[in-house]
N, CA and C of each residue as an Amber inpcrd file, in Angstrom:
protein
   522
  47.8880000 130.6660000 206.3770000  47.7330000 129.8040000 205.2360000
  47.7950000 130.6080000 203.9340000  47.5760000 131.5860000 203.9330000
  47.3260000 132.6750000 202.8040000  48.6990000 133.2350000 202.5160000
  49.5590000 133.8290000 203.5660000  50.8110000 133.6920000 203.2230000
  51.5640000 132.9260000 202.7880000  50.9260000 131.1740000 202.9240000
  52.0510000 130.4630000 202.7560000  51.4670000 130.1140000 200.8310000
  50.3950000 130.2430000 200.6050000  49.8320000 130.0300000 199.2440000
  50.3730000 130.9470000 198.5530000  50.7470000 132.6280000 199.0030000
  51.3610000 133.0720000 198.0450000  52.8340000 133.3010000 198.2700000
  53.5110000 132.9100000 199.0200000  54.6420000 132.4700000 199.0690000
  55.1690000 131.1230000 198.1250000  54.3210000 129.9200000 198.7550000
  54.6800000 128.9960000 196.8250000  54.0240000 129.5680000 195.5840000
  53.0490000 130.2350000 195.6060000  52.9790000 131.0330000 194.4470000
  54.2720000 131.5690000 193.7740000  54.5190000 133.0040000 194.0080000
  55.7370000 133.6870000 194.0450000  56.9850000 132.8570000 193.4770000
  57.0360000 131.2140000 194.4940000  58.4160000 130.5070000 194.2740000
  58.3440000 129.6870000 193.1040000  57.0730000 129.3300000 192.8750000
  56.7130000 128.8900000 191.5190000  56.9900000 129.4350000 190.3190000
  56.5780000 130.6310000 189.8930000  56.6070000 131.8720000 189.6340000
  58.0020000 132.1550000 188.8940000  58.8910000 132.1620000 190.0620000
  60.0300000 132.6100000 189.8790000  60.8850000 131.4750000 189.3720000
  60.4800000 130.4630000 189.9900000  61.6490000 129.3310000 189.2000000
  61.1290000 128.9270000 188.0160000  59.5290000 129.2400000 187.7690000
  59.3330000 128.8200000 186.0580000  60.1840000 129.3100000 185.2120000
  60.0580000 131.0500000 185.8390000  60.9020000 132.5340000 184.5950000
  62.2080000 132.1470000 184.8000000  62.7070000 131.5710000 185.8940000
  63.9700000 131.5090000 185.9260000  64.3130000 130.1650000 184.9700000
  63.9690000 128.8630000 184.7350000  64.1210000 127.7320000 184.1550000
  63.6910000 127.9880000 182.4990000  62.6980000 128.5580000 182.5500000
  62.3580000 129.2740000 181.1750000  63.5920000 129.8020000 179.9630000
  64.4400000 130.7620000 181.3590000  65.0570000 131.8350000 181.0410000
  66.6330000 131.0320000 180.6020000  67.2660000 129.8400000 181.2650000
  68.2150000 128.7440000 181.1350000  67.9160000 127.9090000 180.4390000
  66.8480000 127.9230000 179.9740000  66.7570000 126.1680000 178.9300000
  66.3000000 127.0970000 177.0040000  66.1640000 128.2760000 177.5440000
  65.6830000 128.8060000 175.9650000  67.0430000 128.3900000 175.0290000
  66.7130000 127.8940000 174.1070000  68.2910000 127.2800000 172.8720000
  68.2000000 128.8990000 172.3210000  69.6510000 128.5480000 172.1500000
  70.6920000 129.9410000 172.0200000  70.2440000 130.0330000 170.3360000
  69.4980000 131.4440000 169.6330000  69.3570000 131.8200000 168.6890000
  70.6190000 131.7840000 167.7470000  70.2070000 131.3620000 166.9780000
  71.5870000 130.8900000 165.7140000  71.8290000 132.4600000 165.1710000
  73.1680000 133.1070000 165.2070000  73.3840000 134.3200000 164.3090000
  73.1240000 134.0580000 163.0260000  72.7570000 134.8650000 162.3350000
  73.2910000 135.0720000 160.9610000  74.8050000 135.9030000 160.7240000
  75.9160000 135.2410000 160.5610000  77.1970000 135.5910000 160.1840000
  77.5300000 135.8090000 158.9940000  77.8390000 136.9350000 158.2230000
  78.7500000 137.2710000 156.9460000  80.0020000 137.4560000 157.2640000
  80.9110000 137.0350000 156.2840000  82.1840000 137.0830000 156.6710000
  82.5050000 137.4300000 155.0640000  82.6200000 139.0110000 155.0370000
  83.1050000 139.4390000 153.6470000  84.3040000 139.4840000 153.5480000
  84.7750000 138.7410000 152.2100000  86.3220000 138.6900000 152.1100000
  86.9500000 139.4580000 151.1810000  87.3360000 140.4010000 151.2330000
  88.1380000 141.4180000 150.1930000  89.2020000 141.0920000 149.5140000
  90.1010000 140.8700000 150.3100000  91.2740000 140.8720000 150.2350000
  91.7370000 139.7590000 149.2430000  93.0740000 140.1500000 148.0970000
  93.1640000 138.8410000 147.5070000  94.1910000 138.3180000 148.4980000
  94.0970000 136.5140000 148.0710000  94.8980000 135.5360000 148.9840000
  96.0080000 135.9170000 148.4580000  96.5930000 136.1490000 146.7930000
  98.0080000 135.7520000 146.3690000  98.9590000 137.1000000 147.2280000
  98.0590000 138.1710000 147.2650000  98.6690000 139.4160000 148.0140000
  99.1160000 139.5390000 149.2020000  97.9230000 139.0280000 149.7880000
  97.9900000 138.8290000 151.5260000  97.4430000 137.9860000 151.9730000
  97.8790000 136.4810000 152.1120000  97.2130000 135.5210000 152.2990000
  96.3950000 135.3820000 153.7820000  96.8840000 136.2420000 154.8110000
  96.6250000 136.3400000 155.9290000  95.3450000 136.5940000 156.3800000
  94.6850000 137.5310000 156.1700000  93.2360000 137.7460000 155.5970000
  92.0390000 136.4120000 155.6070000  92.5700000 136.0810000 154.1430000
  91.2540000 134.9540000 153.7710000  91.4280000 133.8740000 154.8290000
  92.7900000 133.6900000 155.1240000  93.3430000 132.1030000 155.9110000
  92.5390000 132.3620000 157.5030000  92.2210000 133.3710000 157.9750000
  91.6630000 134.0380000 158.9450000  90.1750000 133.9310000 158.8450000
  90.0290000 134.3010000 157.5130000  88.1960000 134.2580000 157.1630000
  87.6080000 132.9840000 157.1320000  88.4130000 131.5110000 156.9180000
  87.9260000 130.8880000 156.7800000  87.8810000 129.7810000 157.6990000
  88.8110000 129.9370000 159.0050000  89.1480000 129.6630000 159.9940000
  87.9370000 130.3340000 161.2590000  87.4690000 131.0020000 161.1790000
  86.4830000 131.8810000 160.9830000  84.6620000 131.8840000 161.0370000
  85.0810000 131.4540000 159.9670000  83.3510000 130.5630000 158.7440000
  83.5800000 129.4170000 159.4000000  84.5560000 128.1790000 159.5000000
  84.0870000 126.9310000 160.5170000  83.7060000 127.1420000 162.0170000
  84.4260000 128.0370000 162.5390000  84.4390000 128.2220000 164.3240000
  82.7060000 128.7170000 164.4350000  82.3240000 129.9170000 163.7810000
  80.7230000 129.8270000 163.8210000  80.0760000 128.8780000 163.3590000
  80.5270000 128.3590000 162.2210000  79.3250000 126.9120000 161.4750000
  79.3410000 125.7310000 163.0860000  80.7780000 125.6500000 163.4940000
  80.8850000 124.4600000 164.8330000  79.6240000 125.4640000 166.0110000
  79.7320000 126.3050000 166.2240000  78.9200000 127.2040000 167.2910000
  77.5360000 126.9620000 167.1070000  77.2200000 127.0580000 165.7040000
  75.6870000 126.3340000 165.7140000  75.3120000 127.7480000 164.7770000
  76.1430000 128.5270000 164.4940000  75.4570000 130.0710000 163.3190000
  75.2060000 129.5940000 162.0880000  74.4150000 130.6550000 161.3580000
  74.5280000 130.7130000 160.0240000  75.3490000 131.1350000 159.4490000
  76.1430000 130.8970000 158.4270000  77.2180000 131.6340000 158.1670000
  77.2220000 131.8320000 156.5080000  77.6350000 132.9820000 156.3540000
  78.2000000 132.9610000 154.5030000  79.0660000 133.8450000 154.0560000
  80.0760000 133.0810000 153.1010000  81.0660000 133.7670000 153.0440000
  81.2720000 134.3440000 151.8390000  81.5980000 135.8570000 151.4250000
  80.7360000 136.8510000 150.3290000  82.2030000 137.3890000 149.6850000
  82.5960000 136.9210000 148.6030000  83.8040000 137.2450000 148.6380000
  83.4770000 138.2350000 146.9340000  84.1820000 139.6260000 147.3730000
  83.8250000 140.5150000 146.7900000  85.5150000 141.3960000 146.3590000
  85.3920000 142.3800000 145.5350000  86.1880000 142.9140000 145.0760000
  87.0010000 142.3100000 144.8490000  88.6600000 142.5700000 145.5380000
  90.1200000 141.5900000 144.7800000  90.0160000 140.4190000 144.8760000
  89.3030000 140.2270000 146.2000000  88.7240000 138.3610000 146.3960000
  88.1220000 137.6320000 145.1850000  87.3400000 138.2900000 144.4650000
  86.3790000 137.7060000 143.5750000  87.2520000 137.1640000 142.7510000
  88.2420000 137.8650000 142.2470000  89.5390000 137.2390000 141.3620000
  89.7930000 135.6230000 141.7950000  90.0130000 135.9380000 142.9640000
  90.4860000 134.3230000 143.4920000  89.7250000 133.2680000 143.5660000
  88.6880000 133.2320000 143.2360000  87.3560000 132.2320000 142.8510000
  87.2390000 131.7740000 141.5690000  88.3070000 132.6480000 140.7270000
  87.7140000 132.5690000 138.9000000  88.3150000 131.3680000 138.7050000
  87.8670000 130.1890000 138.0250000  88.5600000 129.1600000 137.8450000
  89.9630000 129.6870000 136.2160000  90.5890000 129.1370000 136.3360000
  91.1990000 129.3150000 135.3290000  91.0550000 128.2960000 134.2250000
  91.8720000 128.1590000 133.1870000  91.4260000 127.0980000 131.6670000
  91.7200000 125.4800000 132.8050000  92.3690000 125.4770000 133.2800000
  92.7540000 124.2870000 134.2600000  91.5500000 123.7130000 135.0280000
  90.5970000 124.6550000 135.3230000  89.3790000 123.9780000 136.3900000
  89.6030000 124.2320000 137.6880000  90.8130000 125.0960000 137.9520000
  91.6270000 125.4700000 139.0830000  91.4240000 127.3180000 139.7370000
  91.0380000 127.7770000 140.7580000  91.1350000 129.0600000 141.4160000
  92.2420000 128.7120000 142.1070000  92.3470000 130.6610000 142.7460000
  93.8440000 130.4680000 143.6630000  93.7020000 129.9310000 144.8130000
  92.2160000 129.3600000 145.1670000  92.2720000 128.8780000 146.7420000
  92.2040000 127.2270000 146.3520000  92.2050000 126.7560000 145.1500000
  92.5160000 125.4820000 144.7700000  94.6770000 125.1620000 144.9300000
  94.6470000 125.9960000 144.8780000  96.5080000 126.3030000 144.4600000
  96.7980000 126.6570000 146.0090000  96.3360000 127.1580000 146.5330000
  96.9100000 127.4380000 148.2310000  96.7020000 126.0930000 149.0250000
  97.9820000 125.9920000 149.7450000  98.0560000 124.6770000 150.3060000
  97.9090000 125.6160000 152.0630000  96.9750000 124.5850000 152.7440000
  96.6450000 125.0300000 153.9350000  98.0250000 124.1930000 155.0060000
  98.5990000 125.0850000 155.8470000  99.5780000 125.2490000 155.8250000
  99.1300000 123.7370000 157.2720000 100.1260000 122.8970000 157.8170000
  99.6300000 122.2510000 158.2550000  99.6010000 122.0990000 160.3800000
 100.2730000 123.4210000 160.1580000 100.3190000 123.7900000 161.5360000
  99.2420000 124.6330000 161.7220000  98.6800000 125.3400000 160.9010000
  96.9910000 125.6730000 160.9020000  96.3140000 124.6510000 160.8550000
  96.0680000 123.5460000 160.4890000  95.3360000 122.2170000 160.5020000
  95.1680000 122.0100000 161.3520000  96.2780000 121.7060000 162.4570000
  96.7250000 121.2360000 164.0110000  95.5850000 121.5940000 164.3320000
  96.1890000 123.2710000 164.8240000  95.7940000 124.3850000 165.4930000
  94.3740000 124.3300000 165.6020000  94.0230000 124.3590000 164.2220000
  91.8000000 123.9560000 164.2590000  91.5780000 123.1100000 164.7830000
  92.1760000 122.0210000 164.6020000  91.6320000 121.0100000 164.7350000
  91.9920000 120.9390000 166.1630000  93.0600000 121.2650000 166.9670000
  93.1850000 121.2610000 168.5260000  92.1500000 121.9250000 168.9070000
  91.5590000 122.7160000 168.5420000  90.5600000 123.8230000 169.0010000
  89.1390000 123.3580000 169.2470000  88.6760000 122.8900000 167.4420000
  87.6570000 122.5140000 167.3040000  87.0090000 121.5220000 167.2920000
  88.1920000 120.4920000 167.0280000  88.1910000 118.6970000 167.5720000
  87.4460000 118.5400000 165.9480000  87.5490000 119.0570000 164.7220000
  87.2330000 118.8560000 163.4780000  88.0830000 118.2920000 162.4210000
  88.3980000 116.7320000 162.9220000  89.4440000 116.1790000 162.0280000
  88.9610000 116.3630000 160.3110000  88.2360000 116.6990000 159.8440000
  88.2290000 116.8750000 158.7280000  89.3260000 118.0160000 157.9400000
  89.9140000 118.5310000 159.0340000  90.1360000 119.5620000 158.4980000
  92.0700000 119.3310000 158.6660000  92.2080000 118.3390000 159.2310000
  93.4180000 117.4900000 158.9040000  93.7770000 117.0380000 157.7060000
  92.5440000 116.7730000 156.6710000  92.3170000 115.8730000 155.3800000
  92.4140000 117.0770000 154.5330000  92.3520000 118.3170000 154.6690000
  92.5260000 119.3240000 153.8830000  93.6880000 119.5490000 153.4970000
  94.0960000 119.5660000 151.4790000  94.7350000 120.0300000 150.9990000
  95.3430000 121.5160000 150.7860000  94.1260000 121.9070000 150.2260000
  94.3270000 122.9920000 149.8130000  93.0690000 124.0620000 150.6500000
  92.8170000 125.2980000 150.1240000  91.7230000 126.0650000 150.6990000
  90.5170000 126.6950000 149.7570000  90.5030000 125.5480000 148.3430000
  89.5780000 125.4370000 147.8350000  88.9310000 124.1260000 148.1360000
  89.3530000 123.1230000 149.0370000  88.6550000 122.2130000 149.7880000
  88.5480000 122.6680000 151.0180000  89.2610000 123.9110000 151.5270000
  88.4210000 124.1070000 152.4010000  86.9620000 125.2120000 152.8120000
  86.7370000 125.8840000 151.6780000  85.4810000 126.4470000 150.8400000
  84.5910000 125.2050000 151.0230000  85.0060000 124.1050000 149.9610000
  84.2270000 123.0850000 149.9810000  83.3730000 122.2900000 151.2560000
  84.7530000 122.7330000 152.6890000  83.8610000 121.9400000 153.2470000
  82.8580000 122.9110000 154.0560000  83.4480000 124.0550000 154.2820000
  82.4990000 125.0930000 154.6920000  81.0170000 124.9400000 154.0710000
  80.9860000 125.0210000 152.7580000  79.6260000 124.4830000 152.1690000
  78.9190000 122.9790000 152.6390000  80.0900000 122.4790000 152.6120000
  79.1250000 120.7910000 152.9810000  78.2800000 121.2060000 154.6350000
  79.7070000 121.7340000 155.2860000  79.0880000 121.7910000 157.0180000
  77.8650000 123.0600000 157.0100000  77.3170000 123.4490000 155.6720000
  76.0190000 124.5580000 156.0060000  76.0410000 126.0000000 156.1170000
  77.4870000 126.3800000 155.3510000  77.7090000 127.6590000 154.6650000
  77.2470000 128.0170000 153.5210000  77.1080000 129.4010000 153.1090000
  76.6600000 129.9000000 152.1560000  77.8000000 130.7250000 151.4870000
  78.4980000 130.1540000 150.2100000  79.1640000 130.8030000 149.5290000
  79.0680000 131.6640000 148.2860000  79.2240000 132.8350000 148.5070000
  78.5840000 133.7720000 147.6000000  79.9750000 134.6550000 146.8580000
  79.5500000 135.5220000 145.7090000  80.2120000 136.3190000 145.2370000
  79.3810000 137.5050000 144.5810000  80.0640000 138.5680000 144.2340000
  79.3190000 140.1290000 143.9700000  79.1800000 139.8230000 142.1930000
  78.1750000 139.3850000 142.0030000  77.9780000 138.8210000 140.2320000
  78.4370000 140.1300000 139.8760000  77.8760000 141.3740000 140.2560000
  77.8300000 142.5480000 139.2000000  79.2270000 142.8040000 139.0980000
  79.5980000 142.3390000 140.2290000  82.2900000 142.6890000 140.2910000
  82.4650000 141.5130000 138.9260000  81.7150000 140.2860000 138.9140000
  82.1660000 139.6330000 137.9680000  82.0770000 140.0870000 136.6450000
  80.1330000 140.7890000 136.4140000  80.0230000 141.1290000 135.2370000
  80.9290000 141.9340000 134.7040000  80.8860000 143.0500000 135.2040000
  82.0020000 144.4130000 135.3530000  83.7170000 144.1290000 135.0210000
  84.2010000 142.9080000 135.8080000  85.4510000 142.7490000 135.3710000
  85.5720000 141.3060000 133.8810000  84.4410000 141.1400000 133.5330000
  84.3530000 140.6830000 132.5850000  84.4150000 138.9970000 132.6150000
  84.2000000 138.4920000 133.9310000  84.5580000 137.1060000 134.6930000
  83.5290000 136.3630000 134.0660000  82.5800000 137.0060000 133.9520000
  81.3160000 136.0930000 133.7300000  80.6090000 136.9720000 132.6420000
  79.1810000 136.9810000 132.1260000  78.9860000 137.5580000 130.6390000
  77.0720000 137.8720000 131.9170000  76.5390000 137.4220000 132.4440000
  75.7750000 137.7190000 132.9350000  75.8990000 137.5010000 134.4520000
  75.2610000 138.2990000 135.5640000  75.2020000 138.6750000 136.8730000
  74.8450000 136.9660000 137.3340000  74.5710000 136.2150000 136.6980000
  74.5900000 134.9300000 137.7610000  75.0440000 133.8250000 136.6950000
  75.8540000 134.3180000 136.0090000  76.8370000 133.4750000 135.7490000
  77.7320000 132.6080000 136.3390000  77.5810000 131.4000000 135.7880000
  78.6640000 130.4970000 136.5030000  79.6970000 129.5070000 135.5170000
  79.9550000 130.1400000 134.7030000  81.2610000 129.3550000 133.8370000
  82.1670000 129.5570000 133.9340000  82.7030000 130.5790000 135.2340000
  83.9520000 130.4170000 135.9210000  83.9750000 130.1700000 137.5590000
  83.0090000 130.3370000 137.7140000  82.4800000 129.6310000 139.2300000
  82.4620000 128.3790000 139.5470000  83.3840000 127.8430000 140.8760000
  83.2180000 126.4070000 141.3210000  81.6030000 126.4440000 141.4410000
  80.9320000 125.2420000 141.2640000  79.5210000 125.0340000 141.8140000
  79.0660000 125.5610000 142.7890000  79.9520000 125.0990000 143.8690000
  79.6580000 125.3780000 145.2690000  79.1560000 126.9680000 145.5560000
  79.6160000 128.1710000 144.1880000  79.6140000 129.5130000 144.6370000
  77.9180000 129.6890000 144.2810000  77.5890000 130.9820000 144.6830000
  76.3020000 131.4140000 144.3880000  76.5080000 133.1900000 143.9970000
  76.1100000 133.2830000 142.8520000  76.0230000 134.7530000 142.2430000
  75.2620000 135.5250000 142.6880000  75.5870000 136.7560000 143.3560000
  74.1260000 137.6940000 143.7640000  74.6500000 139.0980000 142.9600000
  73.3020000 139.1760000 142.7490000  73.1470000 140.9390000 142.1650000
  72.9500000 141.8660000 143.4060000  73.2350000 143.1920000 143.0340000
  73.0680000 143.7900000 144.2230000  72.3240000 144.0230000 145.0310000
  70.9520000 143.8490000 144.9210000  70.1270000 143.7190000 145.8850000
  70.0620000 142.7630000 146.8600000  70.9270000 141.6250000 146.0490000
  70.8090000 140.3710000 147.0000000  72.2750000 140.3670000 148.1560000
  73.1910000 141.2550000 147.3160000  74.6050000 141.1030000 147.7950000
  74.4790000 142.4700000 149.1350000  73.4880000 143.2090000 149.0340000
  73.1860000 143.9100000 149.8840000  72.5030000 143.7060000 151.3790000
  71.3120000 143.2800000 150.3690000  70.1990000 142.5250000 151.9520000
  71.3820000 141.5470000 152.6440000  72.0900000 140.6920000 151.9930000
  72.5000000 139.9000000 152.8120000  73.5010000 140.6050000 153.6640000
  74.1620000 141.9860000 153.5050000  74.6490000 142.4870000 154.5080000
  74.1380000 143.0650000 155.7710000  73.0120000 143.7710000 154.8680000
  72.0870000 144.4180000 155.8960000  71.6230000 143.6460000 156.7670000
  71.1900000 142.5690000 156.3560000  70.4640000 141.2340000 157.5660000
  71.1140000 140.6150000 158.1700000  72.5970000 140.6030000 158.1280000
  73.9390000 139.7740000 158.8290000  73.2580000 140.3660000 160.6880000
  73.6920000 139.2040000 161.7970000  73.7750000 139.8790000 162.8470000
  74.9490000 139.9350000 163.4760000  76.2610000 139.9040000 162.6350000
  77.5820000 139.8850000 162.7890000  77.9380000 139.7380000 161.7000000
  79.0450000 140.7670000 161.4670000  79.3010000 141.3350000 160.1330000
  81.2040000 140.9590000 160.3770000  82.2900000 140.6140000 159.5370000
  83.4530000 140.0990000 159.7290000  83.8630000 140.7380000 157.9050000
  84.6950000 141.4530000 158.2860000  85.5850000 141.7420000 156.9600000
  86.9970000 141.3350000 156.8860000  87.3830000 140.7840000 155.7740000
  88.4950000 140.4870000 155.3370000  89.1080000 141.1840000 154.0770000
């Protein structure tokens, strides 16, 4: 009888740790996806980064997309109200392609790839830029300036443009 008490013991035991161990929900990454590169140069890059930023946001991550150095250029609105990812038309055999993948018809409805920034933000991205690249290239007049920034962006100084690298648990350069 004593064997058999710790024998369902044991089986108890083991299928708790084991059921425990299958039902724990999968920890959300924190994802940065720094984008360097300008689009008008090499469009290949960002069209990648942002293709990218949805496939983790669909996965269930955190994601934010930190667009720094030649990139930062491509965010500046111009006298029009317009950046270069407002002017890039998302090509529509990439549309397909996501959308075969990810089953995210929204992304059928996409013009350009300053709506698709936009929707990255709606679906629970974090869009950022290196304020001090702005101050420095003269984009903006203070580090969280936004009078050439779509809304949607968020200015960090370097401490902030830092931690958020350091704390990424998957790091993606463009």
């Amino acid at each position: 009888m004593k064997k058999f008490f710790v024998f369902a013991a044991t089986l108890i035991i083991t299928a708790s740790l084991f059921y425990g161990y299958t039902n724990n929900p999968v920890e959300k990454k924190k994802v940065l996806i720094h984008i360097v590169s300008d689009i008008k140069k090499n469009d290949g890059p960002p069209c990648v980064a942002v293709d990218v930023a949805l496939t983790n946001l669909e996965l269930g991550n955190q994601v934010e997309v930190l667009f720094d150095a030649d990139a930062a250029w491509n965010i500046k609105k111009s006298d029009d109200g317009k950046n270069d990812y407002d002017r890039y038309e998302v090509p529509a055999d990439l549309k397909k392609l996501v959308d075969d993948q990810l089953k995210s018809p929204d992304v059928l409805k996409l013009k350009n790839f300053g709506e698709f920034l936009q929707l990255l933000h709606k679906k629970g991205a974090k869009i950022t830029i290196n304020g001090t690249w702005n101050v420095l290239t003269s984009v903006e007049k203070d580090l969280k300036g936004k009078t050439k920034m779509p809304d949607y962006v968020q200015s960090l100084n370097l401490k902030e443009l830092v931690t958020s690298i350091n704390n990424s648990d998957v790091y993606y350069r463009y």
